Short mmCIF file of C-alpha atoms in Angstrom, two decimals:
data_model
loop_
_atom_site.label_atom_id
_atom_site.label_comp_id
_atom_site.label_asym_id
_atom_site.label_seq_id
_atom_site.Cartn_x
_atom_site.Cartn_y
_atom_site.Cartn_z
CA MET A 1 0.00 0.00 0.00
CA GLU A 2 1.37 3.41 -0.98
CA ILE A 3 0.31 6.54 0.91
CA ALA A 4 1.03 9.75 -0.97
CA MET A 5 3.29 12.15 0.92
CA ILE A 6 1.70 15.56 1.32
CA ASP A 7 3.22 18.21 -0.96
CA ASN A 8 3.90 21.27 1.21
CA SER A 9 3.77 23.49 -1.86
CA GLU A 10 0.29 22.30 -2.85
CA LYS A 11 -2.49 24.83 -2.30
CA PHE A 12 -5.74 23.47 -0.88
CA ASN A 13 -8.67 25.26 0.76
CA GLY A 14 -8.49 23.02 3.80
CA GLY A 15 -4.75 23.44 4.19
CA LYS A 16 -2.55 20.50 5.19
CA THR A 17 -5.28 19.10 7.41
CA GLY A 18 -7.63 18.94 4.44
CA LEU A 19 -4.98 17.23 2.32
CA VAL A 20 -4.48 14.57 5.00
CA GLU A 21 -8.26 14.01 5.17
CA GLN A 22 -8.31 13.65 1.39
CA GLU A 23 -5.49 11.07 1.40
CA ILE A 24 -7.12 8.96 4.13
CA LEU A 25 -10.41 8.99 2.20
CA ARG A 26 -8.49 8.02 -0.95
CA GLN A 27 -7.09 4.98 0.85
CA ILE A 28 -10.63 4.09 1.95
CA ASP A 29 -11.84 4.45 -1.65
CA LEU A 30 -9.07 2.12 -2.84
CA GLY A 31 -10.01 -0.46 -0.23
CA ASN A 32 -6.61 -0.26 1.49
CA PHE A 33 -8.33 0.93 4.67
CA ARG A 34 -11.25 -1.50 4.86
CA ARG A 35 -14.39 -1.39 6.97
CA ASN A 36 -13.67 -2.11 10.64
CA SER A 37 -9.91 -2.09 9.98
CA LEU A 38 -7.43 -0.41 12.33
CA LEU A 39 -5.58 2.58 10.89
CA PRO A 40 -1.85 3.04 11.44
CA SER A 41 -1.10 5.13 14.52
CA GLU A 42 -1.32 8.90 14.17
CA ARG A 43 2.45 9.21 14.59
CA GLU A 44 3.04 6.55 11.90
CA LEU A 45 0.65 8.32 9.52
CA ALA A 46 2.38 11.63 10.20
CA LYS A 47 5.73 10.05 9.32
CA GLN A 48 4.36 8.47 6.11
CA LEU A 49 2.63 11.67 5.01
CA GLY A 50 5.48 13.99 5.94
CA VAL A 51 3.35 16.24 8.17
CA SER A 52 3.15 16.95 11.88
CA TYR A 53 1.44 14.70 14.39
CA MET A 54 -1.06 17.47 15.24
CA THR A 55 -2.03 17.87 11.57
CA VAL A 56 -2.89 14.16 11.38
CA ARG A 57 -4.73 14.33 14.70
CA ARG A 58 -6.90 17.23 13.48
CA ALA A 59 -7.63 15.44 10.17
CA ILE A 60 -8.65 12.23 11.95
CA GLY A 61 -10.80 14.22 14.37
CA LYS A 62 -12.64 15.76 11.42
CA LEU A 63 -13.18 12.33 9.82
CA VAL A 64 -14.48 11.00 13.15
CA ASP A 65 -16.95 13.90 13.27
CA ASP A 66 -17.99 13.12 9.68
CA SER A 67 -18.67 9.45 10.61
CA PHE A 68 -15.93 7.89 8.48
CA LEU A 69 -13.72 6.86 11.41
CA THR A 70 -14.23 5.96 15.05
CA ARG A 71 -11.81 6.08 17.98
CA VAL A 72 -11.68 3.16 20.43
CA GLN A 73 -10.12 3.93 23.80
CA GLY A 74 -6.85 2.06 24.28
CA LYS A 75 -6.90 0.49 20.80
CA GLY A 76 -6.73 3.20 18.15
CA THR A 77 -8.73 4.56 15.24
CA TYR A 78 -10.86 2.32 13.02
CA VAL A 79 -12.71 2.75 9.73
CA ARG A 80 -16.38 2.60 10.61
CA GLY A 81 -18.26 -0.54 9.64
CA ASP A 82 -21.07 1.49 8.08
CA VAL A 83 -18.95 3.59 5.71
CA PRO A 84 -21.06 3.88 2.51
CA LEU A 85 -19.94 1.54 -0.26
CA HIS A 86 -19.53 4.49 -2.64
CA ARG A 87 -16.74 5.65 -0.33
CA MET A 88 -14.93 2.35 -0.70
CA GLN A 89 -13.65 0.57 -3.79
CA GLN A 90 -14.41 -3.10 -3.32
CA THR A 91 -11.52 -5.51 -3.72
CA LEU A 92 -11.49 -8.82 -5.57
CA GLY A 93 -8.95 -11.29 -4.21
CA ILE A 94 -7.78 -13.69 -6.93
CA VAL A 95 -5.80 -16.75 -5.85
CA VAL A 96 -3.76 -18.14 -8.75
CA PRO A 97 -1.34 -21.12 -8.71
CA ALA A 98 2.28 -19.99 -8.79
CA TRP A 99 2.96 -21.96 -11.97
CA GLU A 100 4.63 -20.22 -14.89
CA THR A 101 2.01 -21.03 -17.51
CA PRO A 102 0.80 -18.77 -20.33
CA GLU A 103 -2.84 -19.57 -19.56
CA HIS A 104 -2.59 -18.05 -16.10
CA ALA A 105 -1.00 -14.88 -17.49
CA ASP A 106 -3.84 -14.54 -20.02
CA LEU A 107 -6.46 -15.20 -17.36
CA MET A 108 -4.96 -12.60 -15.01
CA MET A 109 -5.00 -10.01 -17.80
CA ILE A 110 -8.68 -10.69 -18.58
CA LEU A 111 -9.69 -10.68 -14.89
CA THR A 112 -7.94 -7.34 -14.41
CA ALA A 113 -9.91 -5.85 -17.31
CA ILE A 114 -13.29 -7.24 -16.17
CA ALA A 115 -12.70 -6.13 -12.58
CA GLY A 116 -11.89 -2.61 -13.80
CA GLU A 117 -15.04 -2.49 -15.92
CA ASN A 118 -17.06 -3.40 -12.82
CA GLY A 119 -15.36 -0.87 -10.54
CA VAL A 120 -13.62 -3.58 -8.49
CA LEU A 121 -9.93 -3.53 -7.58
CA PRO A 122 -8.21 -6.90 -8.33
CA LYS A 123 -5.55 -8.16 -5.94
CA PHE A 124 -3.63 -11.24 -7.06
CA HIS A 125 -2.27 -13.79 -4.60
CA LEU A 126 0.08 -16.53 -5.84
CA CYS A 127 0.20 -19.87 -4.04
CA ARG A 128 1.50 -23.41 -4.52
CA SER A 129 -0.84 -25.26 -2.16
CA TRP A 130 -3.98 -24.77 -0.07
CA GLU A 131 -1.77 -24.44 3.01
CA ASP A 132 -0.03 -21.31 1.71
CA ARG A 133 -0.70 -18.31 3.94
CA THR A 134 -1.62 -16.23 0.89
CA VAL A 135 -4.95 -18.10 0.52
CA VAL A 136 -6.10 -17.08 4.01
CA GLU A 137 -4.75 -13.56 3.57
CA ALA A 138 -6.76 -13.15 0.37
CA TYR A 139 -9.92 -14.37 2.10
CA GLU A 140 -9.44 -12.08 5.10
CA SER A 141 -8.39 -8.93 3.25
CA CYS A 142 -10.77 -8.76 0.27
CA ASP A 143 -14.50 -8.22 -0.30
CA TYR A 144 -14.76 -11.10 -2.80
CA LEU A 145 -12.56 -14.15 -3.40
CA LEU A 146 -11.98 -15.96 -6.70
CA LEU A 147 -10.04 -19.24 -6.50
CA VAL A 148 -8.10 -20.89 -9.31
CA PRO A 149 -7.32 -24.13 -7.41
CA PRO A 150 -3.60 -24.86 -6.85
CA ALA A 151 -4.49 -28.48 -5.96
CA PRO A 152 -7.56 -30.78 -6.05
CA LEU A 153 -10.52 -29.51 -4.05
CA ALA A 154 -10.47 -32.81 -2.16
CA ASP A 155 -7.21 -31.61 -0.56
CA LEU A 156 -8.79 -28.39 0.72
CA PRO A 157 -8.38 -28.35 4.55
CA GLU A 158 -11.73 -28.78 6.31
CA GLU A 159 -11.20 -25.70 8.47
CA MET A 160 -10.62 -23.56 5.39
CA LEU A 161 -13.62 -25.06 3.59
CA VAL A 162 -15.86 -24.22 6.57
CA ARG A 163 -14.71 -20.60 6.40
CA PHE A 164 -15.33 -20.43 2.65
CA ARG A 165 -18.85 -21.80 3.11
CA ALA A 166 -19.66 -19.34 5.89
CA GLY A 167 -20.34 -16.60 3.35
CA THR A 168 -18.60 -13.78 5.23
CA THR A 169 -16.59 -13.24 2.06
CA PRO A 170 -18.25 -14.59 -1.12
CA VAL A 171 -16.09 -17.30 -2.75
CA VAL A 172 -16.22 -18.65 -6.31
CA VAL A 173 -14.01 -21.42 -7.71
CA LEU A 174 -12.83 -21.04 -11.30
CA GLY A 175 -12.22 -24.07 -13.50
CA LEU A 176 -13.72 -26.87 -11.37
CA ASP A 177 -17.25 -27.76 -10.32
CA ALA A 178 -17.16 -26.96 -6.60
CA THR A 179 -20.86 -27.44 -5.83
CA PRO A 180 -20.21 -30.84 -4.14
CA TYR A 181 -18.12 -28.83 -1.65
CA GLY A 182 -20.82 -26.22 -1.10
CA LEU A 183 -19.16 -23.49 -3.19
CA ASP A 184 -20.16 -21.59 -6.33
CA SER A 185 -18.04 -22.17 -9.42
CA VAL A 186 -17.52 -21.34 -13.10
CA THR A 187 -16.24 -24.05 -15.45
CA GLY A 188 -15.57 -24.75 -19.09
CA ASP A 189 -15.70 -28.52 -18.61
CA ALA A 190 -17.87 -29.02 -21.70
CA CYS A 191 -14.88 -28.26 -23.95
CA THR A 192 -13.48 -31.80 -23.59
CA GLU A 193 -16.76 -33.36 -24.65
CA ALA A 194 -17.13 -30.88 -27.53
CA GLY A 195 -13.64 -31.71 -28.80
CA ILE A 196 -14.11 -35.48 -28.60
CA ARG A 197 -17.50 -35.24 -30.28
CA GLU A 198 -16.06 -33.23 -33.19
CA LEU A 199 -13.09 -35.58 -33.66
CA ARG A 200 -15.32 -38.65 -33.60
CA ARG A 201 -17.58 -37.01 -36.16
CA LEU A 202 -14.52 -36.84 -38.42
CA GLY A 203 -13.77 -40.53 -37.89
CA HIS A 204 -11.17 -40.35 -35.09
CA CYS A 205 -11.67 -42.91 -32.32
CA ARG A 206 -8.20 -43.01 -30.80
CA ILE A 207 -7.76 -39.53 -29.36
CA GLY A 208 -4.70 -38.63 -27.31
CA LEU A 209 -4.42 -35.91 -24.66
CA MET A 210 -1.43 -33.79 -23.67
CA THR A 211 -1.54 -32.75 -20.00
CA GLN A 212 0.53 -30.46 -17.79
CA VAL A 213 1.66 -32.23 -14.63
CA GLU A 214 3.60 -31.56 -11.46
CA GLU A 215 4.82 -34.18 -9.00
CA ARG A 216 4.39 -33.05 -5.42
CA GLY A 217 4.60 -35.17 -2.29
CA GLY A 218 4.60 -38.37 -4.31
CA LYS A 219 1.36 -37.37 -6.04
CA LEU A 220 0.94 -36.47 -9.70
CA LEU A 221 -1.07 -33.26 -10.06
CA ARG A 222 -2.57 -32.26 -13.40
CA GLN A 223 -3.38 -28.62 -14.01
CA THR A 224 -6.31 -29.69 -16.17
CA GLU A 225 -7.58 -32.46 -13.89
CA THR A 226 -11.24 -32.16 -14.94
CA PHE A 227 -10.41 -32.21 -18.64
CA TYR A 228 -8.20 -35.27 -18.09
CA ARG A 229 -10.88 -37.11 -16.13
CA ASN A 230 -13.57 -36.42 -18.75
CA TRP A 231 -11.26 -37.48 -21.59
CA ARG A 232 -10.22 -40.68 -19.83
CA LEU A 233 -13.82 -41.72 -19.15
CA ARG A 234 -14.70 -41.32 -22.83
CA MET A 235 -11.64 -43.26 -24.02
CA LEU A 236 -12.34 -46.09 -21.56
CA GLU A 237 -15.69 -46.59 -23.29
CA ARG A 238 -13.79 -48.18 -26.19
CA PHE A 239 -10.27 -49.03 -25.06
CA SER A 240 -8.50 -50.74 -22.17
CA ALA A 241 -6.92 -48.76 -19.33
CA LYS A 242 -3.46 -49.78 -20.58
CA GLU A 243 -4.21 -48.45 -24.05
CA VAL A 244 -5.62 -45.21 -22.66
CA ASP A 245 -2.52 -44.71 -20.50
CA ARG A 246 -0.40 -44.77 -23.67
CA MET A 247 -2.58 -42.06 -25.21
CA GLU A 248 -1.61 -39.47 -22.58
CA ILE A 249 1.44 -37.26 -23.10
CA ARG A 250 2.59 -35.53 -19.91
CA ILE A 251 4.52 -32.27 -19.84
CA PRO A 252 6.22 -31.49 -16.51
CA VAL A 253 5.27 -27.98 -15.37
CA LYS A 254 8.92 -27.07 -14.82
CA ALA A 255 9.56 -27.86 -18.49
CA TYR A 256 6.35 -26.25 -19.66
CA GLU A 257 8.16 -23.89 -21.99
CA LEU A 258 9.58 -26.88 -23.89
CA PRO A 259 6.57 -28.65 -25.44
CA HIS A 260 8.73 -29.45 -28.50
CA GLN A 261 11.06 -31.54 -26.34
CA ALA A 262 8.20 -33.24 -24.50
CA PHE A 263 6.75 -34.42 -27.80
CA TYR A 264 10.18 -35.49 -29.10
CA ASP A 265 10.67 -37.53 -25.92
CA TYR A 266 7.29 -39.18 -26.39
CA LEU A 267 8.15 -40.11 -29.98
CA TYR A 268 11.53 -41.46 -28.86
CA VAL A 269 9.85 -43.84 -26.39
CA ASN A 270 6.82 -44.80 -28.47
CA GLY A 271 8.08 -44.42 -32.02
CA LYS A 272 6.16 -42.76 -34.83
CA ASP A 273 3.53 -45.49 -34.76
CA LEU A 274 1.35 -43.42 -32.44
CA PRO A 275 -1.48 -45.02 -30.43
CA PHE A 276 -3.82 -42.21 -31.54
CA THR A 277 -4.76 -40.44 -34.77
CA ALA A 278 -5.74 -37.14 -33.15
CA LEU A 279 -4.29 -35.24 -30.21
CA MET A 280 -6.05 -32.75 -27.92
CA LEU A 281 -3.80 -30.30 -26.09
CA PRO A 282 -3.65 -26.89 -24.37
CA LEU A 283 -3.58 -24.04 -26.86
CA ALA A 284 -0.40 -22.60 -25.31
CA VAL A 285 1.70 -25.60 -26.38
CA ALA A 286 0.06 -26.23 -29.76
CA TRP A 287 2.61 -24.49 -31.97
CA GLY A 288 5.55 -26.22 -30.30
CA VAL A 289 3.98 -29.65 -30.75
CA ILE A 290 3.05 -28.94 -34.38
CA SER A 291 6.67 -27.93 -35.07
CA ALA A 292 8.02 -31.04 -33.35
CA ALA A 293 5.62 -33.25 -35.31
CA ALA A 294 6.67 -31.67 -38.61
CA ASP A 295 10.38 -32.03 -37.75
CA SER A 296 9.74 -35.71 -36.99
CA GLY A 297 8.04 -36.37 -40.31
CA LEU A 298 4.48 -36.37 -38.95
CA ALA A 299 2.59 -34.01 -41.21
CA VAL A 300 -0.29 -32.14 -39.55
CA PRO A 301 -3.13 -32.88 -40.20
CA GLN A 302 -2.41 -35.60 -42.81
CA LYS A 303 -0.65 -37.95 -40.37
CA LEU A 304 -1.82 -36.44 -37.09
CA SER A 305 -4.79 -34.17 -36.35
CA ILE A 306 -4.24 -31.65 -33.55
CA LEU A 307 -7.15 -29.97 -31.76
CA SER A 308 -6.27 -27.17 -29.34
CA ILE A 309 -8.26 -26.16 -26.26
CA GLY A 310 -8.11 -22.69 -24.74
CA ASP A 311 -8.41 -18.99 -25.39
CA ARG A 312 -5.38 -16.91 -26.36
CA GLN A 313 -5.54 -13.64 -28.27
CA GLU A 314 -2.60 -14.47 -30.53
CA ALA A 315 -4.11 -17.79 -31.67
CA ARG A 316 -5.49 -16.17 -34.82
CA PHE A 317 -1.94 -15.39 -35.96
CA TYR A 318 -0.72 -19.02 -35.79
CA ARG A 319 0.09 -20.76 -39.07
CA PRO A 320 -1.24 -23.22 -39.91
CA ARG A 321 -4.48 -21.87 -38.48
CA LEU A 322 -5.30 -23.89 -35.38
CA SER A 323 -8.42 -26.01 -35.16
CA LEU A 324 -9.67 -24.92 -31.77
CA VAL A 325 -12.21 -25.52 -29.02
CA ARG A 326 -12.39 -22.01 -27.63
CA VAL A 327 -13.57 -21.50 -24.05
CA SER A 328 -13.80 -17.75 -23.51
CA TYR A 329 -11.73 -16.46 -20.57
CA ARG A 330 -13.70 -13.24 -20.74
CA ARG A 331 -16.96 -15.13 -20.26
CA HIS A 332 -15.37 -17.01 -17.35
CA ALA A 333 -14.53 -13.68 -15.69
CA GLU A 334 -17.97 -12.16 -16.34
CA LEU A 335 -19.77 -15.16 -14.87
CA ALA A 336 -17.41 -15.20 -11.88
CA LEU A 337 -18.27 -11.57 -11.02
CA GLU A 338 -21.97 -12.36 -11.51
CA ALA A 339 -21.72 -15.36 -9.17
CA LEU A 340 -19.85 -13.36 -6.51
CA ARG A 341 -22.42 -10.57 -6.50
CA ARG A 342 -25.24 -13.11 -6.42
CA ARG A 343 -23.66 -14.68 -3.35
CA MET A 344 -23.15 -11.27 -1.70
CA GLN A 345 -26.80 -10.29 -2.23
CA GLU A 346 -28.35 -13.65 -1.33
CA PRO A 347 -25.91 -15.63 0.84
CA GLY A 348 -28.49 -18.32 1.61
CA LEU A 349 -28.86 -19.56 -1.97
CA PRO A 350 -27.67 -23.11 -2.76
CA PRO A 351 -24.30 -23.34 -4.55
CA ARG A 352 -24.41 -23.14 -8.33
CA CYS A 353 -22.04 -24.09 -11.14
CA PHE A 354 -22.03 -21.63 -14.05
CA THR A 355 -20.91 -23.17 -17.35
CA VAL A 356 -19.06 -21.45 -20.20
CA GLU A 357 -20.19 -23.01 -23.45
CA PRO A 358 -17.35 -23.99 -25.83
CA GLU A 359 -17.06 -22.70 -29.38
CA LEU A 360 -15.63 -24.80 -32.21
CA VAL A 361 -13.30 -22.68 -34.35
CA PRO A 362 -12.43 -24.33 -37.70
CA GLY A 363 -8.78 -24.41 -38.68
CA GLU A 364 -6.15 -26.29 -40.66
CA THR A 365 -4.81 -28.75 -38.06
CA VAL A 366 -7.68 -31.27 -38.03
CA SER A 367 -8.88 -33.35 -40.98
CA PRO A 368 -11.23 -36.33 -41.45
CA LEU A 369 -9.66 -39.74 -40.90
CA LEU A 370 -9.58 -41.63 -44.17
CA PRO A 371 -9.72 -44.59 -44.25
CA PRO A 372 -11.76 -45.01 -41.01
CA ASP A 373 -9.78 -45.53 -37.82
CA ASN A 374 -9.01 -49.25 -37.49
CA LEU A 375 -5.83 -49.10 -35.42
#
């Protein structure tokens, strides 16, 4: 939090005292001084603002008289709990996994824009697990909380889940259906089904999936766990578990920026006789995989169809043009804000999962399988 030092040369009708009042109100507007929060001591504020202790004391006295602040004997000065909302900019806490992935950067950019359009101040908190202190800090310091899960919801500590359900701060989970845990959520889960349906329409039965994984505590965590689970269930309808295992290509998160190498490694182990005729993968790694396939003599889409999933602004500039299942990040953000406000206005409503419908975008990286798939 930055408090602007008072410029002694600045002319203002209320003098220095008025300027201090204005700065304290600005911090309330920004949400840095929240309802019922304790202000720094008058001497600390005087030091930060570069004015005398008595100037700060007079300014705070005026704000107490105007019902913005209240003094509590022996404790200090607090922002009143009934400060009008128009005097405070509401804050949106956004918990994002501390993984260096392009999707998260894109999502953060979109969330920042949507929050600004709705007059809400976004505050990002990076974490690597549910136990990270940043998750609790985000919940305690913001008016709304949006969670991009850093780990499966099943690993969410019970004490934390109880707090999230309490409704003191509205909570929405982004990317996973959290209604079984009593929380609102926004998902694009239908994209996996839409992609498989389109590929099967074109004759592809053996459909591979590239996933982003991280090994932690002996457990394998997939960033796209729901997509993986949906894909696996559909493949198991026709193939054995052993065959389906061979259809998954895993990219370690720490090597995320090297999708070319991940695909080369897969070809080295499995050979060019792939166990699938089409591959679904995150949009962010599509170009690297297409390049690796071409360098290995696997022409796309003649020898291998590639269907990307995601939403990146630069996708339209890729060549060849990507065949894409687009799940709008902007729509995710809009629905998340809608769900948070719904929860704020009616905290007793049952949890709801909002779904972002996928959009099939034709491209040049998927073609019909001829002759029919008989691998």
